[in-house]
Amino acid sequence: MSPSHPRTPSQVINFSKQKGKEIIANFDGGLITSDAGIVWIAELDKKLGITEKFGNCFQDHRHQSYVDHSVHELLAQRLYGIILGYEDVNDHDKLRHDPALKIALEKLNELEDKNRFRKA
């Protein structure tokens, strides 16, 4: 497509809904990520239960009233980071603000105040 052609509505990508919210990708700016493919990976992971099954291999000895992130969430974040090519845990400091990773990890509540994400 040449730069002189405007983008069309067909260039909107729909993902599965999360918590009753429509998840779409478009190309008109707003929250920008180069890692949107992780949303599809997360959908596949959810269907196959890979990180959930892997997480069940661990016993969580932490006091649950102090736990912010489940073992499953920690494993999924690390695995998704590796899939995206971020080999170091240090990269997750930057990734924790990435809208695609938040969607992949089902952390939509952290994005609710952003106008690019709307209720279905």
Coordinates of N, CA and C in Angstrom, one line a residue:
M1 N 0.8 -1.2 0.0 CA 0.0 0.0 0.0 C 0.9 1.2 0.0
S2 N 0.6 2.2 -0.9 CA 1.4 3.4 -0.9 C 1.0 4.3 0.1
P3 N 1.8 5.3 0.6 CA 1.5 6.2 1.6 C 0.3 7.1 1.3
S4 N 0.0 7.3 0.0 CA -1.1 8.2 -0.4 C -2.5 7.6 -0.2
H5 N -2.5 6.2 0.0 CA -3.8 5.6 0.2 C -4.2 5.6 1.7
P6 N -5.4 6.1 2.0 CA -5.8 6.1 3.4 C -6.1 4.6 3.9
R7 N -6.0 4.4 5.1 CA -6.3 3.1 5.7 C -7.8 2.9 5.8
T8 N -8.2 1.7 5.6 CA -9.6 1.4 5.6 C -10.0 0.6 6.8
P9 N -11.3 0.5 7.1 CA -11.8 -0.2 8.3 C -11.4 -1.7 8.2
S10 N -11.1 -2.2 7.1 CA -10.6 -3.6 7.0 C -9.3 -3.8 7.6
Q11 N -8.6 -2.7 8.0 CA -7.3 -2.8 8.6 C -7.4 -2.8 10.1
V12 N -8.5 -3.2 10.6 CA -8.8 -3.3 12.0 C -8.7 -4.8 12.4
I13 N -8.0 -5.2 13.4 CA -7.8 -6.6 13.7 C -8.6 -6.8 15.0
N14 N -9.5 -7.8 15.0 CA -10.3 -8.1 16.2 C -9.7 -9.3 16.9
F15 N -9.5 -9.2 18.2 CA -9.1 -10.3 19.1 C -10.3 -10.8 19.9
S16 N -10.1 -11.8 20.6 CA -11.1 -12.3 21.5 C -11.4 -11.3 22.6
K17 N -12.7 -11.2 23.0 CA -13.1 -10.3 24.1 C -12.5 -10.8 25.4
Q18 N -12.2 -9.8 26.3 CA -11.7 -10.1 27.6 C -12.5 -9.4 28.6
K19 N -13.1 -10.1 29.6 CA -13.9 -9.5 30.6 C -14.9 -8.5 30.0
G20 N -15.6 -9.0 28.9 CA -16.6 -8.2 28.3 C -16.2 -7.0 27.5
K21 N -14.9 -6.9 27.3 CA -14.4 -5.8 26.5 C -13.8 -6.2 25.2
E22 N -14.1 -5.4 24.2 CA -13.7 -5.6 22.8 C -12.2 -5.3 22.8
I23 N -11.4 -6.2 22.2 CA -10.0 -5.9 22.0 C -9.7 -5.8 20.5
I24 N -9.3 -4.6 20.0 CA -9.0 -4.4 18.6 C -7.6 -3.8 18.4
A25 N -7.0 -4.0 17.3 CA -5.8 -3.3 16.9 C -6.1 -2.5 15.6
N26 N -5.7 -1.3 15.6 CA -5.8 -0.5 14.4 C -4.5 0.2 14.2
F27 N -4.5 1.1 13.2 CA -3.2 1.7 12.8 C -3.4 3.2 12.8
D28 N -4.1 3.8 13.7 CA -4.3 5.2 13.8 C -3.6 5.9 15.0
G29 N -2.7 5.2 15.5 CA -1.9 5.8 16.7 C -2.5 5.4 18.0
G30 N -2.4 6.2 19.0 CA -2.9 5.9 20.3 C -1.9 5.1 21.0
L31 N -2.3 4.1 21.8 CA -1.4 3.2 22.4 C -0.7 2.3 21.4
I32 N 0.6 2.4 21.3 CA 1.4 1.8 20.2 C 2.3 0.7 20.8
T33 N 2.3 -0.4 20.1 CA 3.2 -1.5 20.5 C 3.8 -2.2 19.2
S34 N 4.9 -2.7 19.4 CA 5.5 -3.5 18.3 C 5.3 -5.0 18.6
D35 N 4.7 -5.3 19.7 CA 4.6 -6.7 20.1 C 3.1 -7.2 20.1
A36 N 2.3 -6.8 19.3 CA 0.8 -7.1 19.3 C 0.6 -8.6 19.0
G37 N 1.6 -9.3 18.4 CA 1.4 -10.7 18.1 C 1.3 -11.6 19.4
I38 N 1.8 -11.0 20.5 CA 1.7 -11.8 21.8 C 0.2 -12.0 22.2
V39 N -0.7 -11.1 21.7 CA -2.1 -11.3 22.1 C -2.6 -12.6 21.5
W40 N -2.2 -12.9 20.2 CA -2.6 -14.2 19.6 C -1.9 -15.4 20.3
I41 N -0.6 -15.2 20.7 CA 0.1 -16.3 21.4 C -0.6 -16.6 22.7
A42 N -1.1 -15.5 23.4 CA -1.8 -15.7 24.7 C -3.1 -16.4 24.5
E43 N -3.8 -16.1 23.4 CA -5.1 -16.8 23.1 C -4.8 -18.2 22.9
L44 N -3.8 -18.6 22.1 CA -3.4 -20.0 21.9 C -3.0 -20.7 23.2
D45 N -2.2 -20.0 24.0 CA -1.8 -20.5 25.3 C -3.1 -20.8 26.2
K46 N -4.0 -19.9 26.2 CA -5.2 -20.1 27.0 C -6.0 -21.3 26.5
K47 N -6.1 -21.5 25.2 CA -6.8 -22.6 24.6 C -6.1 -23.9 25.0
L48 N -4.8 -24.0 24.9 CA -4.0 -25.2 25.1 C -3.7 -25.4 26.6
G49 N -3.7 -24.3 27.4 CA -3.4 -24.4 28.8 C -2.0 -24.7 29.1
I50 N -1.1 -24.2 28.3 CA 0.4 -24.5 28.5 C 0.9 -23.9 29.7
T51 N 0.8 -22.6 29.9 CA 1.4 -22.0 31.1 C 0.6 -22.4 32.4
E52 N -0.7 -22.6 32.2 CA -1.5 -23.1 33.4 C -1.0 -24.5 33.9
K53 N -0.8 -25.4 32.9 CA -0.3 -26.7 33.3 C 1.1 -26.6 33.9
F54 N 1.9 -25.8 33.3 CA 3.3 -25.6 33.8 C 3.2 -25.0 35.2
G55 N 2.4 -24.1 35.4 CA 2.3 -23.4 36.7 C 1.8 -24.4 37.8
N56 N 1.0 -25.4 37.4 CA 0.5 -26.4 38.3 C 1.6 -27.3 38.8
C57 N 2.8 -27.3 38.2 CA 3.9 -28.1 38.6 C 4.6 -27.5 39.8
F58 N 4.3 -26.3 40.2 CA 4.9 -25.6 41.3 C 4.0 -25.5 42.5
Q59 N 4.6 -25.6 43.6 CA 3.8 -25.3 44.9 C 4.2 -23.9 45.3
D60 N 3.2 -23.1 45.5 CA 3.3 -21.7 45.9 C 3.3 -21.6 47.4
H61 N 4.4 -21.5 48.0 CA 4.5 -21.4 49.5 C 4.4 -20.0 50.1
R62 N 4.1 -19.1 49.2 CA 4.0 -17.7 49.7 C 2.7 -17.5 50.4
H63 N 2.6 -16.6 51.4 CA 1.4 -16.3 52.1 C 0.5 -15.6 51.1
Q64 N -0.7 -16.2 50.8 CA -1.5 -15.7 49.7 C -2.1 -14.3 49.9
S65 N -2.2 -13.9 51.1 CA -2.7 -12.5 51.4 C -1.7 -11.4 50.9
Y66 N -0.4 -11.8 50.7 CA 0.6 -10.9 50.3 C 0.9 -11.0 48.8
V67 N 0.3 -11.9 48.1 CA 0.6 -12.3 46.7 C -0.2 -11.3 45.8
D68 N 0.6 -10.6 44.9 CA 0.0 -9.8 43.9 C -0.1 -10.5 42.6
H69 N 0.8 -11.4 42.3 CA 0.9 -12.1 41.0 C 1.0 -13.6 41.3
S70 N 0.1 -14.4 40.6 CA 0.1 -15.8 40.8 C 1.3 -16.4 40.1
V71 N 1.6 -17.7 40.4 CA 2.7 -18.4 39.8 C 2.4 -18.4 38.3
H72 N 1.2 -18.7 37.9 CA 0.8 -18.7 36.5 C 1.1 -17.4 35.8
E73 N 0.7 -16.3 36.4 CA 1.0 -15.0 35.9 C 2.5 -14.7 35.7
L74 N 3.3 -15.1 36.7 CA 4.7 -14.9 36.6 C 5.3 -15.7 35.5
L75 N 4.9 -17.0 35.4 CA 5.4 -17.8 34.3 C 5.0 -17.3 32.9
A76 N 3.7 -16.9 32.8 CA 3.2 -16.4 31.5 C 4.0 -15.1 31.1
Q77 N 4.2 -14.2 32.1 CA 5.0 -13.0 31.7 C 6.4 -13.3 31.2
R78 N 7.0 -14.2 31.9 CA 8.4 -14.6 31.6 C 8.4 -15.3 30.2
L79 N 7.5 -16.3 30.0 CA 7.5 -17.0 28.8 C 7.1 -16.1 27.6
Y80 N 6.2 -15.2 27.8 CA 5.8 -14.3 26.7 C 6.9 -13.3 26.4
G81 N 7.7 -12.9 27.4 CA 8.8 -12.0 27.1 C 9.9 -12.7 26.3
I82 N 10.1 -14.0 26.6 CA 11.1 -14.8 25.8 C 10.6 -15.0 24.4
I83 N 9.3 -15.3 24.2 CA 8.7 -15.4 22.9 C 8.9 -14.2 22.1
L84 N 8.7 -13.0 22.7 CA 8.9 -11.7 22.1 C 10.3 -11.3 21.8
G85 N 11.3 -12.1 22.3 CA 12.7 -11.9 22.0 C 13.4 -11.1 23.1
Y86 N 12.7 -10.9 24.3 CA 13.3 -10.2 25.4 C 13.9 -11.2 26.3
E87 N 15.2 -11.5 26.2 CA 15.8 -12.6 26.9 C 16.1 -12.3 28.3
D88 N 16.2 -11.0 28.7 CA 16.6 -10.7 30.1 C 15.4 -10.2 30.9
V89 N 15.4 -10.6 32.1 CA 14.3 -10.1 33.0 C 14.3 -8.6 33.1
N90 N 15.5 -8.0 32.9 CA 15.5 -6.5 33.0 C 14.6 -5.9 31.9
D91 N 14.4 -6.6 30.8 CA 13.5 -6.0 29.8 C 12.1 -5.9 30.3
H92 N 11.7 -6.7 31.3 CA 10.3 -6.6 31.7 C 10.0 -5.3 32.4
D93 N 11.0 -4.6 32.9 CA 10.7 -3.3 33.4 C 10.1 -2.4 32.4
K94 N 10.5 -2.5 31.2 CA 9.9 -1.7 30.0 C 8.6 -2.4 29.6
L95 N 8.6 -3.7 29.5 CA 7.5 -4.4 29.0 C 6.2 -4.3 29.9
R96 N 6.4 -4.0 31.1 CA 5.2 -3.9 32.0 C 4.3 -2.8 31.6
H97 N 4.7 -1.9 30.8 CA 3.9 -0.8 30.4 C 3.3 -1.0 29.0
D98 N 3.7 -2.1 28.3 CA 3.3 -2.4 27.0 C 1.8 -2.9 26.9
P99 N 1.0 -2.2 26.1 CA -0.5 -2.5 26.1 C -0.7 -4.0 25.6
A100 N 0.1 -4.5 24.7 CA -0.2 -5.8 24.2 C 0.1 -6.9 25.3
L101 N 1.2 -6.7 26.0 CA 1.5 -7.6 27.1 C 0.5 -7.6 28.2
K102 N -0.1 -6.4 28.5 CA -1.1 -6.3 29.5 C -2.4 -7.0 29.0
I103 N -2.7 -6.9 27.8 CA -3.8 -7.7 27.3 C -3.6 -9.2 27.3
A104 N -2.4 -9.6 26.9 CA -2.0 -11.0 26.9 C -2.1 -11.6 28.3
L105 N -1.7 -10.8 29.3 CA -1.7 -11.2 30.7 C -3.0 -10.9 31.4
E106 N -4.0 -10.5 30.6 CA -5.4 -10.1 31.1 C -5.3 -9.1 32.3
K107 N -4.6 -8.1 32.1 CA -4.5 -7.0 33.0 C -5.2 -5.7 32.5
L108 N -6.4 -5.9 31.9 CA -7.1 -4.8 31.3 C -7.5 -3.7 32.3
N109 N -7.6 -4.1 33.6 CA -8.0 -3.0 34.6 C -6.9 -1.9 34.6
E110 N -5.7 -2.3 34.2 CA -4.6 -1.3 34.2 C -4.7 -0.4 33.0
L111 N -5.5 -0.8 32.0 CA -5.7 0.0 30.8 C -7.0 0.7 30.7
E112 N -7.9 0.5 31.7 CA -9.3 1.1 31.6 C -9.3 2.6 31.4
D113 N -8.4 3.3 32.0 CA -8.4 4.7 31.9 C -7.9 5.2 30.5
K114 N -7.4 4.3 29.7 CA -6.9 4.7 28.4 C -8.0 4.7 27.4
N115 N -8.2 5.8 26.6 CA -9.3 5.9 25.8 C -9.2 5.0 24.5
R116 N -8.1 4.3 24.3 CA -8.0 3.5 23.1 C -8.7 2.1 23.4
F117 N -9.1 1.8 24.6 CA -9.7 0.6 24.9 C -11.1 0.9 25.4
R118 N -12.1 0.4 24.7 CA -13.5 0.7 25.0 C -14.3 -0.5 25.3
K119 N -15.4 -0.3 26.1 CA -16.3 -1.4 26.4 C -17.0 -1.8 25.2
A120 N -17.3 -3.1 25.1 CA -18.0 -3.7 23.9 C -19.5 -3.4 24.0

